[in-house]
């Protein structure tokens, strides 16, 4: 039915190289790395061999170049990425706290990342796409929402499917409108990929079992729960549950684990693989990515992930 398409922010990330230092005094920085949750997702999708495309915008600057070249290299269709002559590519400066958490200084709202629209190129892409993957981080951006809403209608009308990674972030504001958009998308989703408390947030009820039951009632067909070093579980509407253990790796940079997991999982499912195999590749992609500094630097090809799976112990 055509490529997996996603919509949203394209950024570069610039990271503090030392843990525990802030930005209030000069620090050593590393980057720019191509980034943005939708870009990481789609890059992993492309790397593993899934047909994938991204709708968004960059500026006509080096940061935009870094992103477009990386996505093209990894087989992603970039035909619907606009290059703005007026606004710069979005960026995020990241520092790591000693407890493992991260702080961001974002330049998104004032960048090209927050300014794209439904163009002829977007229309041409969407009318030949078979699956829309939505990242929750795009829901509070007006331009992204306009495109997502329209793309969801077009893709669903042609028999395509929809997945949602809630991707709720403490840095982003969730007002009533964003919550309403979130609920609207949950009810349209065939596949949901929550982590942490996002399962309960999506279902609007408390407890794992009750949340899963509620989401099936709402029409979701497949729920994949991401649990970091505890692996992942898939729940199907027919009552099937499949668990997958995580891989035992040393985490260097947690950014992008969930996005790589989702990219690999959805690409594998759309290539016709069973849940077990898709979970295996999802866990491998998430784990491999955290071993490398940079949000998508550890995304793997099928051969790289096969090698990783062969040589890495599982956590039980
Ligand atoms: P999110 O980033 O969306 O919260 P997770 O942190 O659960 O998602 O990561 C997604 C998947 O990536 C996990 O299910 C796991 O398989 C893998 N993963 C993430 N972090 C690690 C880690 N530190 N060690 C091993 N695997 C990991």
Coordinates of N, CA and C in Angstrom, one line a residue, residues 199 203-221 223 235-237:
X199 N 0.7 4.5 28.8 CA -0.4 3.6 28.5 C -1.7 4.0 29.2
X203 N -5.2 5.5 27.7 CA -6.5 4.8 28.0 C -7.4 5.7 28.9
X204 N -6.9 6.5 29.7 CA -7.7 7.3 30.6 C -8.2 6.6 31.8
X205 N -7.6 5.4 32.1 CA -8.0 4.6 33.3 C -6.7 4.2 34.0
X206 N -6.8 3.7 35.2 CA -5.6 3.3 35.9 C -5.4 1.8 35.9
X207 N -4.2 1.4 35.9 CA -3.8 -0.1 35.9 C -3.5 -0.6 34.5
X208 N -2.5 -1.5 34.4 CA -2.1 -2.0 33.1 C -3.2 -2.8 32.4
X209 N -3.8 -3.7 33.1 CA -4.8 -4.6 32.5 C -6.0 -3.8 32.0
X210 N -6.5 -2.9 32.9 CA -7.7 -2.1 32.6 C -7.4 -1.2 31.5
X211 N -6.2 -0.7 31.4 CA -5.9 0.2 30.3 C -5.9 -0.5 29.0
X212 N -5.3 -1.7 29.0 CA -5.2 -2.5 27.7 C -6.7 -2.8 27.3
X213 N -7.5 -3.2 28.2 CA -8.9 -3.6 27.9 C -9.6 -2.4 27.3
X214 N -9.4 -1.2 27.9 CA -10.1 0.0 27.4 C -9.6 0.4 26.0
X215 N -8.3 0.2 25.8 CA -7.8 0.6 24.4 C -8.3 -0.4 23.4
X216 N -8.5 -1.7 23.7 CA -9.1 -2.6 22.7 C -10.5 -2.2 22.5
X217 N -11.3 -1.8 23.5 CA -12.6 -1.3 23.3 C -12.7 -0.1 22.4
X218 N -11.7 0.8 22.5 CA -11.6 2.0 21.7 C -11.3 1.6 20.2
X219 N -10.9 0.4 20.0 CA -10.6 0.0 18.6 C -9.1 -0.2 18.2
X220 N -8.2 0.0 19.2 CA -6.8 -0.3 19.0 C -6.7 -1.8 18.8
X221 N -5.8 -2.2 17.9 CA -5.7 -3.7 17.6 C -4.4 -4.3 18.2
X223 N -1.0 -3.4 20.9 CA -0.4 -2.5 21.9 C 1.0 -3.0 22.2
X235 N 0.6 -6.8 23.2 CA -0.8 -7.3 23.5 C -1.6 -7.2 22.2
X236 N -2.2 -8.4 21.8 CA -3.1 -8.3 20.7 C -4.5 -8.5 21.1
X237 N -5.4 -8.0 20.3 CA -6.8 -7.9 20.7 C -7.4 -9.3 20.9

